[in-house]
Coordinates of C-alpha atoms in Angstrom, one line a residue:
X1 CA -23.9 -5.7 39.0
X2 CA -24.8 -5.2 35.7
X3 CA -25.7 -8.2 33.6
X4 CA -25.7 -8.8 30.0
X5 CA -27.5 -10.9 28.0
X6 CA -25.8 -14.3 27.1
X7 CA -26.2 -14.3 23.3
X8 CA -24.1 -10.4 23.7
X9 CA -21.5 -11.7 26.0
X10 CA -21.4 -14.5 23.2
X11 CA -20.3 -12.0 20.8
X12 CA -18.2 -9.8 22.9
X13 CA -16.0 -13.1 23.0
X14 CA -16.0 -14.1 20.1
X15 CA -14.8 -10.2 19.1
X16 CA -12.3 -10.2 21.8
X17 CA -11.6 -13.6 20.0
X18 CA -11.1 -12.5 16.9
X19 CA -8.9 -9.4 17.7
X20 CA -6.5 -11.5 19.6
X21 CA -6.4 -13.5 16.3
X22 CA -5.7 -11.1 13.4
X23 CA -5.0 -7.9 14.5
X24 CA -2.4 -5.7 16.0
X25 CA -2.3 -8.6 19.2
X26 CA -1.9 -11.2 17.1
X27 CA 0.9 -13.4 18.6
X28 CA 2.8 -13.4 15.6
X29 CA 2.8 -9.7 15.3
X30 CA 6.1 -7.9 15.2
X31 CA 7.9 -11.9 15.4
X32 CA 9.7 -11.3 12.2
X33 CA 12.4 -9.4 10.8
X34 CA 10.7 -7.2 7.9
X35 CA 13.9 -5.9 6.0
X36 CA 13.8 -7.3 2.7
X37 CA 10.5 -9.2 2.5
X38 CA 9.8 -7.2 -0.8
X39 CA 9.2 -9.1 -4.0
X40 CA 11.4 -7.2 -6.2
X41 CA 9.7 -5.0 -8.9
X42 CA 9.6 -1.4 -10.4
X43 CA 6.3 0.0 -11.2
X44 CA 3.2 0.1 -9.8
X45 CA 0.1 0.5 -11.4
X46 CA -3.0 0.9 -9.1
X47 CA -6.6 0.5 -11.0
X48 CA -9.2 2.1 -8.9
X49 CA -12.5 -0.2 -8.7
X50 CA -14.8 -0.3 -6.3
X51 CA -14.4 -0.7 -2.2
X52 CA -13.1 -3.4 0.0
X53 CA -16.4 -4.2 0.9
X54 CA -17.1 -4.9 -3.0
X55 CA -14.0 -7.2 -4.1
X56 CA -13.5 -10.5 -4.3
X57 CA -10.8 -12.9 -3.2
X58 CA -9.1 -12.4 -6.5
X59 CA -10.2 -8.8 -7.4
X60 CA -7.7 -8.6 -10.2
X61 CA -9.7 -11.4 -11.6
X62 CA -12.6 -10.3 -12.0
X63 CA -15.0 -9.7 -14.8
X64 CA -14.8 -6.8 -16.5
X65 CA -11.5 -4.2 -16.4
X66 CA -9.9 -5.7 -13.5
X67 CA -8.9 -8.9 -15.3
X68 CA -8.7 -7.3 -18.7
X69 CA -6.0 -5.0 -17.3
X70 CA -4.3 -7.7 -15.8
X71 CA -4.4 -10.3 -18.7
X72 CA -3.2 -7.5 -20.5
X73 CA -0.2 -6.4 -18.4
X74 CA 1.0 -10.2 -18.1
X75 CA 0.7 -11.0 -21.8
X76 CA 3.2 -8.0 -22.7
X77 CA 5.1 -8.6 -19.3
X78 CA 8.1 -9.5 -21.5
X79 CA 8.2 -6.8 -23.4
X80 CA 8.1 -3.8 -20.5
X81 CA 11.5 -2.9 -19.7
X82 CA 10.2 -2.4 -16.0
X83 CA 8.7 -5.4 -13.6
X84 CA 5.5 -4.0 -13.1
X85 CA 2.7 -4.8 -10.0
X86 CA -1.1 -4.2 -10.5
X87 CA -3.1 -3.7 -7.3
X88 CA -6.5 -2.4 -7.3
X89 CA -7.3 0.4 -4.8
X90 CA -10.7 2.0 -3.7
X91 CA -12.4 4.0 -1.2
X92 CA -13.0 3.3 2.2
X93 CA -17.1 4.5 2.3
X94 CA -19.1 0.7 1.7
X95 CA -21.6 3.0 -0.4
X96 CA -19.4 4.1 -3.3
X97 CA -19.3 1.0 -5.1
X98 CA -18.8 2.4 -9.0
X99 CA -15.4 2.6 -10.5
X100 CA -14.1 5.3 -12.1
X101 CA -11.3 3.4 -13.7
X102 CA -8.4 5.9 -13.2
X103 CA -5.0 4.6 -12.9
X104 CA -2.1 5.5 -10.8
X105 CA 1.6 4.6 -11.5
X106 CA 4.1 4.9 -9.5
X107 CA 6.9 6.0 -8.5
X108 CA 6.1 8.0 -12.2
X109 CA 3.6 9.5 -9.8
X110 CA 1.1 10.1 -12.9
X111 CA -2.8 9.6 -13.3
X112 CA -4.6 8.3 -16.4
X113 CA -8.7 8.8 -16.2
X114 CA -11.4 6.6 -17.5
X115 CA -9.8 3.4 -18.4
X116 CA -12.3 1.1 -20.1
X117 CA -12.2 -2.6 -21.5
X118 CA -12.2 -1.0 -25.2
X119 CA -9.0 0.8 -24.3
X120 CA -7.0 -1.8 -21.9
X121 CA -4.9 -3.0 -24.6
X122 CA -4.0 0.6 -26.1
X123 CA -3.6 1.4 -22.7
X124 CA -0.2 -0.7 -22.1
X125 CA 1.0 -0.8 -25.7
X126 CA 1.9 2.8 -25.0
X127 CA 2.3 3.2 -21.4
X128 CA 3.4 0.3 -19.9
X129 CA 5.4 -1.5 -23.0
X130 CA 6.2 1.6 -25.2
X131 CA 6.3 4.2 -22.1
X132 CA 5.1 7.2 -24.0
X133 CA 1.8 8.9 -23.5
X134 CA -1.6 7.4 -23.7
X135 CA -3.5 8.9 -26.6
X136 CA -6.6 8.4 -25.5
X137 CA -6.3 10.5 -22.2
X138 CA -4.4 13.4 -21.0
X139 CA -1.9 12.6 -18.0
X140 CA -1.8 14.2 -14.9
X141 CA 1.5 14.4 -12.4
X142 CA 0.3 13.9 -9.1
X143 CA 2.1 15.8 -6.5
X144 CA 2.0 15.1 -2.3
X145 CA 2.1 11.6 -0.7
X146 CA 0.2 8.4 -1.7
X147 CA -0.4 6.3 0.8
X148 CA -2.2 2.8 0.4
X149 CA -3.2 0.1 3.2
X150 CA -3.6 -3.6 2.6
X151 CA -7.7 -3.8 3.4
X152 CA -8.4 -6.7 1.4
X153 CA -10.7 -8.8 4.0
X154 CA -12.0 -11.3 1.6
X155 CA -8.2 -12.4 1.0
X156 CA -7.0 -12.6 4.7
X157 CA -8.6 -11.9 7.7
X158 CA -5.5 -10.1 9.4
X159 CA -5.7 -7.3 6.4
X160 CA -9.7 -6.8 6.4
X161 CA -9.0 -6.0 10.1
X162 CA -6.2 -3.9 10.6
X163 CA -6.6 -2.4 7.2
X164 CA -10.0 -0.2 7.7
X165 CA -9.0 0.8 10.7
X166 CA -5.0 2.2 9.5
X167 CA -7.1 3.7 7.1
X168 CA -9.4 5.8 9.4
X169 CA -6.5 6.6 11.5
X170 CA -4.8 8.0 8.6
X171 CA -7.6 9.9 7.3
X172 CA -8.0 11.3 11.5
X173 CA -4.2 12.3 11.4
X174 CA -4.2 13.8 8.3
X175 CA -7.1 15.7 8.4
X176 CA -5.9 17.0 12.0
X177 CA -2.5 18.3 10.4
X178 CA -4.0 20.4 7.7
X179 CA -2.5 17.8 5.3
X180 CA -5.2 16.9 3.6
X181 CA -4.5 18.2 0.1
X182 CA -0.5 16.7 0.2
X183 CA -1.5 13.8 1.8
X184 CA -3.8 11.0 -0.2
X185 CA -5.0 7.2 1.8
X186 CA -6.7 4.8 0.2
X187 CA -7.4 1.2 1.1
X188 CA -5.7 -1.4 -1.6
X189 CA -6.2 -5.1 -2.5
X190 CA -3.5 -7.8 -1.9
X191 CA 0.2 -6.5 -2.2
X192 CA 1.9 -9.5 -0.5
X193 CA 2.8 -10.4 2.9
X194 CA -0.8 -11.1 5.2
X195 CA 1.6 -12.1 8.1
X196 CA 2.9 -8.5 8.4
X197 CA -0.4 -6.7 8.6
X198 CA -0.6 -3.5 8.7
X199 CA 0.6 -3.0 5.6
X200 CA 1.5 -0.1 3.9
X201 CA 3.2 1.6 1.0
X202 CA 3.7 5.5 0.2
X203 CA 5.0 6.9 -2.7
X204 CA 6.0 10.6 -2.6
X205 CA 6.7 12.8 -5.7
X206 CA 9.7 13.9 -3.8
X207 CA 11.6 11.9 -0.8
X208 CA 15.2 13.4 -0.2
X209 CA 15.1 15.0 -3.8
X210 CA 13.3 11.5 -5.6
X211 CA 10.3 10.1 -6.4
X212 CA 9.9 6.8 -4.8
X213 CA 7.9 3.9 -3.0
X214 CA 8.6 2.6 0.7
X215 CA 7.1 -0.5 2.3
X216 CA 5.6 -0.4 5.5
X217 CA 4.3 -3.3 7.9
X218 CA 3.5 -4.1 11.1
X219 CA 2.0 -0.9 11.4
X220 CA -0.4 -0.2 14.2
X221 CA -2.4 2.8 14.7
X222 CA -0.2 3.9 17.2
X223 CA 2.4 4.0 14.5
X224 CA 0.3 6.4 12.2
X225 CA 1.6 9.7 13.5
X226 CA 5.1 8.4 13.6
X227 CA 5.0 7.2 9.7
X228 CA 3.5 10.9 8.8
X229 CA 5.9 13.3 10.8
X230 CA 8.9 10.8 10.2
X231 CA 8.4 9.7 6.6
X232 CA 5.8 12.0 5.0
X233 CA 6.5 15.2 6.6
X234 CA 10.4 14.6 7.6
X235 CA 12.2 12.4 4.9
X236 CA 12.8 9.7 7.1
X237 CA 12.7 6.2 7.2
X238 CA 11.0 4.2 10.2
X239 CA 13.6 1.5 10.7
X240 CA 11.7 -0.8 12.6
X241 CA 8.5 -1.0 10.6
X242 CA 10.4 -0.6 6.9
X243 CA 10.0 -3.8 4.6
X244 CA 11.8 -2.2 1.5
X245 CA 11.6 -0.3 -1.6
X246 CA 10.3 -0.4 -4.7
X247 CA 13.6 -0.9 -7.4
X248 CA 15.6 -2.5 -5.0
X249 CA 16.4 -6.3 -4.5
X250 CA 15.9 -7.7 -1.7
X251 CA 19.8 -7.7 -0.9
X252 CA 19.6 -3.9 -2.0
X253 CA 17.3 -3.4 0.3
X254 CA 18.7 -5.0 3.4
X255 CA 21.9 -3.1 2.3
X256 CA 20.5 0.2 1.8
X257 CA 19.0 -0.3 5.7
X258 CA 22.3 -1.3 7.0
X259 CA 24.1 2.0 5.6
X260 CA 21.4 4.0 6.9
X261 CA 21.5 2.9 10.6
X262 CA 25.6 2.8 10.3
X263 CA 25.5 6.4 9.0
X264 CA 23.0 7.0 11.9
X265 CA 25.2 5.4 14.8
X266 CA 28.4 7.8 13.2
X267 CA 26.9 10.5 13.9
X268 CA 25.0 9.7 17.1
X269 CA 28.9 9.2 18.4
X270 CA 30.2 12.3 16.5
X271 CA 27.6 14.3 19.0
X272 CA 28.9 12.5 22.2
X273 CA 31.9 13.3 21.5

């Protein structure tokens, strides 16, 4: 029999450990009812800066254009007509550490390039409290499916596991389907909700005729190829693993899934018939 040296059986349980504790056999994963677990809000903006490996517990505090963006955006939060989210959202390869400071807002589904500190304020004057166009760069509409993963480690545990590896899966799957130029993954920072890791949002430019964001969690990796022939390639909703919506309440929301599965069950009976 082959033997192993105690210091690496050591580790092996206290990986095995670890799994069981925060990711996808976790006892508490797939407990609770996700329907509705949503903070209400209608805009995201996504400020890309750095990689998981690189932030911080509070990334959107930190020195430098994170926290200037987000001082910014919650000075002025009275004054935007829409209830807006900032998350930041990176790479997943540990070596590109520089930030570009591009934004993404969705479900607008539009890019700005090159955000700096000088221009932050500028920045959501015209954009995010005004909504016009930013002077200072040109936008571009982005076209295809975003999809972002909670991989924020240095927050919660549960996320810095299951997050990196949703990720890779993604990138696997989407690469496999010759999707790679519709499809877009990137690893984000906090959105809310640890206890439901995996968890993921995608916006697409067009779902069932509309641009718009769905929620995600309790995703596995099993789930991956579901979420992208289902949602991304087939304009459907995954029931089970759907937390909500962006521009819906959380009563909305739990209505809107409630229609859907009626409207489902009519028609599974008209085909019985």
């Amino acid at each position: 029999m082959k033997r192993f040296p105690l210091r690496l059986l050591s580790l092996r349980r206290l990986c095995t450990s670890s799994t069981v504790e925060t990711g996808f056999r976790r006892s508490e994963f797939g407990r609770e009812r996700l329907v509705g677990t949503v903070q209400p809000y209608d805009r995201h903006v996504f400020l890309q800066y750095g990689s998981p490996a690189t932030w911080s517990s509070d990334v959107e505090a930190e020195e430098g254009l994170p926290k200037s963006l987000s001082l910014a955006i919650k000075a002025r939060k009275g004054e935007m007509k829409k209830k807006t989210r900032l998350t930041v959202h990176g790479v997943a390869d540990d070596a590109a550490l520089t930030s570009s400071g591009d934004i993404l807002i969705f479900p607008d589904m539009v890019r700005y390039r090159n955000l700096s500190n000088l221009h932050v304020d500028d920045f959501v004057e015209e954009v995010l409290v005004e909504e016009t166009k930013w002077q200072s760069s040109s936008m571009q509409t982005l076209n295809g499916s975003y999809i972002f993963v909670c991989s924020h480690g240095t927050r919660d545990q549960r996320c810095g596991f299951c997050g990196p590896l949703l990720v890779s899966k993604f990138r696997e799957d989407i690469a496999a389907l010759g999707l790679s130029d519709k499809v877009f993954i990137s690893p984000c920072s906090h959105i809310g909700g640890h206890k439901y890791a995996g968890n993921v949002i995608i916006f697409d430019s067009s779902f069932n005729g509309e641009s718009t964001g769905h929620w995600y969690g309790y995703v596995s990796p099993d789930d991956v190829p579901v979420l992208l022939e289902h949602h991304v390639t087939g304009g459907k909703i995954v029931e089970n693993l759907w937390r909500g919506q962006v521009g819906l309440s959380r009563e909305e929301q739990k209505k809107a899934q409630e229609c859907r599965l009626q409207s489902a069950s009519e028609i599974a009976s008209t085909n019985h018939r």
